[in-house]
Every structure is written in structure tokens, then in C-alpha cells.
Coordinates of C-alpha atoms in Angstrom, one line a residue:
M1 CA 44.0 13.2 117.2
N2 CA 45.4 10.4 119.4
R3 CA 43.1 7.7 118.0
R4 CA 44.1 8.5 114.4
T5 CA 47.8 8.5 115.2
L6 CA 47.6 5.1 116.9
L7 CA 45.7 3.5 114.1
G8 CA 47.7 5.2 111.4
G9 CA 50.7 3.1 112.5
L10 CA 48.7 0.0 112.8
F11 CA 47.3 0.2 109.3
A12 CA 50.2 1.8 107.5
A13 CA 51.3 -1.4 105.9
A14 CA 48.0 -1.9 104.1
S15 CA 48.4 -1.2 100.4
V16 CA 46.0 -0.2 97.6
P17 CA 46.6 -2.5 94.6
A18 CA 45.3 -2.5 91.0
L19 CA 41.7 -1.5 90.3
S20 CA 38.8 -3.8 89.6
A21 CA 35.1 -3.6 88.7
C22 CA 32.8 -4.9 91.3
A23 CA 29.7 -2.8 92.3
S24 CA 26.0 -2.1 92.0
G25 CA 23.9 0.6 90.5
I26 CA 20.5 0.2 92.3
T27 CA 18.9 -0.3 95.6
S28 CA 17.5 -3.8 95.7
L29 CA 16.9 -6.6 98.1
D30 CA 18.1 -9.2 95.6
S31 CA 21.5 -7.8 94.8
Q32 CA 20.7 -7.0 91.2
G33 CA 23.3 -4.9 89.5
T34 CA 26.0 -6.1 91.9
T35 CA 28.8 -8.5 91.4
S36 CA 30.6 -10.4 94.2
G37 CA 34.3 -11.3 94.4
G38 CA 33.1 -14.9 94.8
G39 CA 33.5 -17.1 97.8
G40 CA 32.5 -14.5 100.4
S41 CA 31.2 -15.7 103.7
S42 CA 29.9 -13.9 106.8
K43 CA 29.9 -17.1 108.9
G44 CA 33.0 -16.0 110.8
G45 CA 31.4 -12.7 111.6
V46 CA 31.8 -9.2 110.2
I47 CA 33.8 -6.3 111.7
I48 CA 32.3 -2.9 111.0
G49 CA 34.4 0.2 111.1
T50 CA 33.2 3.8 111.2
A51 CA 34.6 7.2 110.6
N52 CA 35.1 9.8 113.3
F53 CA 31.7 11.6 113.2
T54 CA 28.3 11.0 114.7
E55 CA 26.3 9.9 111.7
N56 CA 28.8 7.4 110.5
Q57 CA 28.9 5.8 113.9
V58 CA 25.1 5.6 113.9
L59 CA 25.2 3.9 110.5
G60 CA 27.8 1.5 111.7
Y61 CA 25.6 0.4 114.6
L62 CA 22.6 0.2 112.2
Y63 CA 24.6 -2.1 110.0
A64 CA 25.4 -4.2 113.0
A65 CA 21.8 -4.4 114.2
V66 CA 20.4 -5.5 110.9
L67 CA 23.2 -8.1 110.3
Q68 CA 22.7 -9.5 113.8
G69 CA 19.0 -9.7 113.0
A70 CA 19.9 -11.8 110.0
G71 CA 22.0 -14.1 112.2
V72 CA 25.4 -12.6 111.4
K73 CA 27.8 -12.0 114.3
T74 CA 29.2 -8.5 114.3
T75 CA 31.8 -6.3 116.0
V76 CA 31.8 -2.5 115.6
R77 CA 35.0 -0.5 115.8
P78 CA 33.7 3.1 115.9
N79 CA 35.5 6.4 115.4
L80 CA 38.5 5.0 113.6
G81 CA 39.2 8.1 111.6
T82 CA 39.1 9.2 108.0
R83 CA 39.2 7.3 104.7
E84 CA 43.0 7.6 104.7
I85 CA 42.8 5.1 107.6
L86 CA 39.6 3.2 106.8
I87 CA 40.2 2.1 103.3
P88 CA 43.6 0.5 103.9
A89 CA 42.1 -1.1 107.0
L90 CA 39.3 -2.6 105.0
K91 CA 41.7 -3.8 102.3
G92 CA 44.1 -5.2 104.9
G93 CA 41.5 -7.2 106.8
D94 CA 41.4 -5.1 110.0
I95 CA 37.7 -4.4 109.3
D96 CA 35.3 -5.9 106.8
L97 CA 32.6 -3.3 106.2
L98 CA 32.0 0.4 106.6
P99 CA 29.3 2.9 105.8
E100 CA 30.2 5.2 102.9
Y101 CA 28.9 8.0 100.8
Q102 CA 28.9 7.7 97.0
G103 CA 30.3 11.0 95.8
A104 CA 32.8 11.5 98.6
L105 CA 34.2 8.0 98.1
L106 CA 34.4 8.4 94.4
H107 CA 36.3 11.7 94.6
Y108 CA 38.6 10.1 97.2
L109 CA 39.4 7.2 94.8
A110 CA 39.2 9.1 91.5
P111 CA 39.6 12.9 92.1
K112 CA 38.9 13.7 88.4
A113 CA 35.7 11.7 88.2
T114 CA 32.8 13.7 86.7
A115 CA 29.9 11.4 87.4
T116 CA 27.1 13.1 89.5
E117 CA 24.0 10.9 89.0
E118 CA 23.6 8.0 91.4
G119 CA 23.7 5.2 88.9
E120 CA 26.7 6.8 87.1
M121 CA 28.6 7.2 90.4
Q122 CA 27.9 3.6 91.3
N123 CA 29.3 2.4 88.0
A124 CA 32.3 4.7 88.4
L125 CA 33.0 3.3 91.8
A126 CA 33.0 -0.2 90.4
I127 CA 36.0 0.9 88.2
A128 CA 37.8 2.9 90.8
L129 CA 37.6 0.6 93.8
P130 CA 40.7 -1.4 94.8
A131 CA 40.6 -5.1 94.0
G132 CA 38.9 -7.1 96.7
L133 CA 36.4 -4.3 97.6
Q134 CA 32.9 -3.6 96.4
V135 CA 30.0 -1.3 97.0
L136 CA 26.6 -2.8 97.7
P137 CA 23.3 -1.2 96.5
Y138 CA 23.0 2.4 97.7
G139 CA 20.1 3.4 99.9
M140 CA 17.6 6.2 100.0
A141 CA 19.3 8.2 102.7
E142 CA 21.7 10.9 101.5
D143 CA 24.0 13.3 103.3
S144 CA 26.2 15.8 101.4
D145 CA 28.9 18.2 102.3
A146 CA 27.8 21.8 102.8
F147 CA 29.7 25.0 103.1
V148 CA 27.9 27.1 105.6
V149 CA 28.0 30.7 106.9
T150 CA 26.1 32.5 109.6
R151 CA 23.2 34.7 108.5
Q152 CA 25.2 37.8 109.6
T153 CA 28.2 36.8 107.5
A154 CA 26.0 36.1 104.5
K155 CA 24.5 39.6 104.7
K156 CA 27.9 41.3 105.5
Y157 CA 29.7 39.9 102.4
G158 CA 26.8 39.2 100.1
L159 CA 27.2 35.5 100.1
A160 CA 24.5 33.2 98.7
S161 CA 26.6 30.7 96.6
L162 CA 30.1 29.3 96.6
A163 CA 30.8 31.5 93.6
D164 CA 30.3 34.6 95.8
L165 CA 33.2 33.6 98.0
K166 CA 35.6 34.6 95.3
K167 CA 34.6 38.3 95.8
Q168 CA 36.2 38.0 99.3
N169 CA 39.4 36.2 98.3
G170 CA 42.1 36.5 101.0
R171 CA 39.6 37.8 103.6
L172 CA 37.7 34.8 104.9
V173 CA 38.7 31.9 107.2
I174 CA 37.4 28.4 106.6
G175 CA 37.1 25.7 109.3
A176 CA 36.8 22.0 108.6
A177 CA 38.3 18.6 109.3
P178 CA 42.0 18.5 108.4
E179 CA 41.5 16.4 105.3
V180 CA 39.2 19.0 103.7
K181 CA 42.3 21.2 103.1
T182 CA 43.5 18.7 100.4
R183 CA 40.3 17.2 99.0
Q184 CA 38.5 18.1 95.8
V185 CA 35.3 18.5 97.8
G186 CA 37.1 21.1 99.9
V187 CA 39.7 23.8 99.6
V188 CA 41.2 22.3 96.4
G189 CA 37.9 22.1 94.5
L190 CA 36.8 25.5 95.7
K191 CA 39.9 27.0 94.2
D192 CA 39.8 24.9 91.0
V193 CA 36.1 25.3 90.3
Y194 CA 35.2 28.7 91.8
G195 CA 38.6 30.5 92.1
V196 CA 38.2 30.8 95.9
E197 CA 41.2 31.5 98.1
F198 CA 40.9 31.8 101.8
K199 CA 42.8 33.9 104.3
E200 CA 43.3 30.8 106.5
F201 CA 42.3 27.2 107.0
K202 CA 41.6 26.1 110.5
S203 CA 41.8 22.3 111.2
L204 CA 38.9 21.4 113.4
D205 CA 36.5 18.4 113.2
S206 CA 33.9 16.8 110.9
S207 CA 30.6 18.7 111.4
G208 CA 31.3 18.5 115.1
P209 CA 31.4 20.8 118.1
L210 CA 34.7 22.4 117.3
V211 CA 33.8 23.6 113.8
K212 CA 30.3 24.6 114.8
G213 CA 31.5 26.4 117.9
A214 CA 34.1 28.3 115.8
L215 CA 31.4 29.3 113.4
K216 CA 29.2 30.6 116.2
K217 CA 32.0 32.6 117.8
G218 CA 33.1 34.0 114.5
D219 CA 36.5 32.3 114.7
V220 CA 35.8 31.0 111.2
D221 CA 33.6 32.6 108.5
V222 CA 32.9 29.4 106.5
A223 CA 32.4 26.0 107.9
N224 CA 32.2 22.6 106.2
L225 CA 29.2 20.7 107.7
F226 CA 26.9 17.9 106.6
T227 CA 23.4 18.5 105.3
T228 CA 21.9 16.2 107.8
D229 CA 23.3 18.3 110.7
T230 CA 20.3 19.7 112.6
D231 CA 22.3 22.6 113.9
I232 CA 22.2 24.2 110.5
Q233 CA 18.4 24.9 110.7
A234 CA 18.5 25.4 114.5
N235 CA 21.0 28.3 114.1
D236 CA 19.5 29.7 110.9
W237 CA 22.8 29.2 109.2
V238 CA 23.1 29.7 105.4
V239 CA 24.1 26.8 103.2
L240 CA 25.9 28.3 100.2
T241 CA 24.5 27.0 96.9
D242 CA 26.7 25.1 94.5
P243 CA 25.9 26.2 90.9
E244 CA 28.9 24.3 89.4
N245 CA 28.0 21.1 91.2
L246 CA 31.3 20.8 93.0
V247 CA 29.7 18.6 95.7
P248 CA 28.4 15.3 94.2
G249 CA 25.4 13.3 95.4
Q250 CA 26.0 11.4 98.6
H251 CA 23.7 8.5 99.0
V252 CA 24.7 6.2 101.8
V253 CA 26.4 3.0 100.4
P254 CA 27.9 0.0 102.2
L255 CA 31.6 -0.6 101.2
I256 CA 32.6 -4.2 101.9
A257 CA 35.4 -6.6 101.4
D258 CA 34.6 -9.4 98.9
R259 CA 35.5 -11.9 101.5
K260 CA 32.3 -11.1 103.5
A261 CA 29.9 -10.1 100.8
D262 CA 27.6 -13.1 100.9
S263 CA 23.8 -13.1 100.1
T264 CA 22.8 -12.8 103.8
V265 CA 24.9 -9.6 104.3
R266 CA 23.8 -8.2 101.0
K267 CA 20.1 -8.7 101.6
A268 CA 20.1 -7.4 105.1
L269 CA 22.0 -4.2 104.2
A270 CA 19.8 -3.6 101.1
E271 CA 16.7 -3.9 103.3
L272 CA 18.0 -1.2 105.6
G273 CA 18.8 1.0 102.6
N274 CA 15.2 0.7 101.4
V275 CA 13.9 1.8 104.8
L276 CA 16.3 4.5 106.1
T277 CA 15.4 7.9 104.7
T278 CA 17.4 11.2 104.8
E279 CA 14.8 12.5 107.3
D280 CA 15.3 9.4 109.5
L281 CA 19.1 9.8 109.4
T282 CA 18.8 13.5 110.4
E283 CA 16.6 12.6 113.3
L284 CA 19.0 9.9 114.5
N285 CA 21.8 12.4 114.4
R286 CA 19.7 14.8 116.5
R287 CA 19.1 12.1 119.2
V288 CA 22.8 11.6 119.6
D289 CA 24.1 15.2 119.2
K290 CA 21.2 17.0 121.0
D291 CA 19.7 14.5 123.3
K292 CA 23.1 13.0 124.1
K293 CA 22.0 9.4 123.5
D294 CA 24.4 6.6 122.8
P295 CA 24.8 5.9 119.0
K296 CA 24.4 2.2 119.5
D297 CA 21.2 2.6 121.5
V298 CA 19.8 5.0 118.9
A299 CA 20.6 2.6 116.1
N300 CA 19.2 -0.5 117.9
A301 CA 16.0 1.3 118.7
Y302 CA 15.5 2.3 115.1
A303 CA 16.2 -1.2 113.8
E304 CA 13.7 -2.7 116.3
Q305 CA 11.1 -0.1 115.4
H306 CA 11.3 -1.0 111.8
R307 CA 11.5 -4.7 112.4
L308 CA 15.0 -4.9 111.0
A309 CA 16.6 -6.6 114.0
Q310 CA 14.0 -9.3 114.8
R311 CA 14.6 -11.8 112.0
A312 CA 17.2 -14.0 113.6

């Protein structure tokens, strides 16, 4: 996409240096279990980046709302792209903070990681993160990858789990965001863990209108969506079970540069994490995707409703 191409050149010089330990293992308002790089300050403001899908944009604006409520000046740069762009941008100083997901981030940084429990993943992230970055306490809300088929496809091929896909090797087409083709939680992992081979991979979008439209039309047989996507239930689509736990837990977790991780930022984001539930996040997604509301307006309304934006 054009946005990704433009930013790819801008951020290409950002490097990923040696690893360091700096993370948390619990959700807390007092930053227990976390370590800071030292000397961080949000006084100059915080630039928040987001990935290129609805939910991450909503989360970015939620981060902005609660930080502004705590007296921190914020700028949101939405829809920047994937981790391949965002992580170097964070490390290089183009952005300071972004909403992340525990398991997906861990598999991106350490593809062979085996941790699946929330606390274990938080500790594993502490080891895997590049120097200068840290994860803050993870929140209650969770959104995982899901591999979805229509009810008709499930009946036609006898599909209930990811393991069942192997019986149809070479026959089915999968649709997903381009990066899913090379990720462990994607085509690579499906082959390694379940022995699945697809007839074709179609590069579409991240749980967006392209991949969902292709699934509806039958242009793809399997789609990679997110569990908080309200279209799954609305269309009676079948989420294939994952008996081998290929897909890790995906609690929402703030990923931040040490340079901005002061106590004000930590407390505000942890408070949001203790309020925002998976059900809330699903509903916020619905308001944007179905009701066509602006992600910023939806986030600000939620923050005000839960008194998270009225502390300044």
C-alpha cells in the first residue's frame, strides 16, 4: 500500500540492536513488575503510532485520551503499517508508544518462543525486546488471531479445527494481510505445526473489508481475522479451533520507548488496562466498522464515559 511504501523509506535506517530485559508481568496502577530504562520523561509530549487496522487505531486514540487526561501532550500517527515499520520507528524516535499484543509481538521478536501464559510471555518479552524499549503492564482486553471459514465451507470439507485443514492440502485458498504469509502465526506456523499447505495465498488486509469480502464471495476459503471482529458472529462464520496452541494469548500491552516511560505515562496506561475489557474493545470496533464512526471520537467518548480523560 502507498502509506507503507512511503514510510518504509523513511524508517529504513532504524536498526534493531542488542536485546535487553525491561518489562512487566502484571496489570497494575503502580508499575509493579516493570523496570524503566531510567530518565524517561513525557514532558515534551508522546507520539503514538498505530498499525493499519481499526482496533489498533482505536487503542492509539484511547492511549492519547488517557494521557491527555493525565496532562501529557500527545500526537497520534494512525495507520502507519505493520510491525516491520512500527518497531524500527519506535526504536528510531519517529514514534514513542504503540498498542501491541503480547503473543504476536513475542513471536515477531522471537519466533521460536514457547511461552503461552500471560506472565510468562511478559517475561519473555523483557528478554526479546530491543534495548531502549519496554512493555508496560498488560491489560484485561485480549484480541487473538483467528482462522475463519464460512459455515458452508466447514460443512463441505469437514473443518472444525486447524488440524482438519491438512486433509484438504493443496485445495484451499487462504486470504490475509501480506505479512501473514511469512509469520509463525500464519502460513509458516500452520505448515510447521499442523502440516497444512494451501493452494494459494491471497494478500489482502488485516481483518478488514478486503479479506472479509473475499471470504463472503468465496474467493478465499480461509481468512485470518481477529477474535474481536463482530463480523464473525454476524455472518455465522466458524473459527477453527487450535488444539496445538499455535496462536498465543494476545492481551493488549503498551510498547513504549524508555525515553518516555515516566510514572505519569505508566499509571495512566495501566488505569486504562484495568478498565478496558475484551467486550468493550469489540464494541468499540463495531462502532467504527459498522456505525462508521471516527476512531478518535469513539475512543474519546469511551475515555470520558469511564472518567479516564477528566483528570488533567
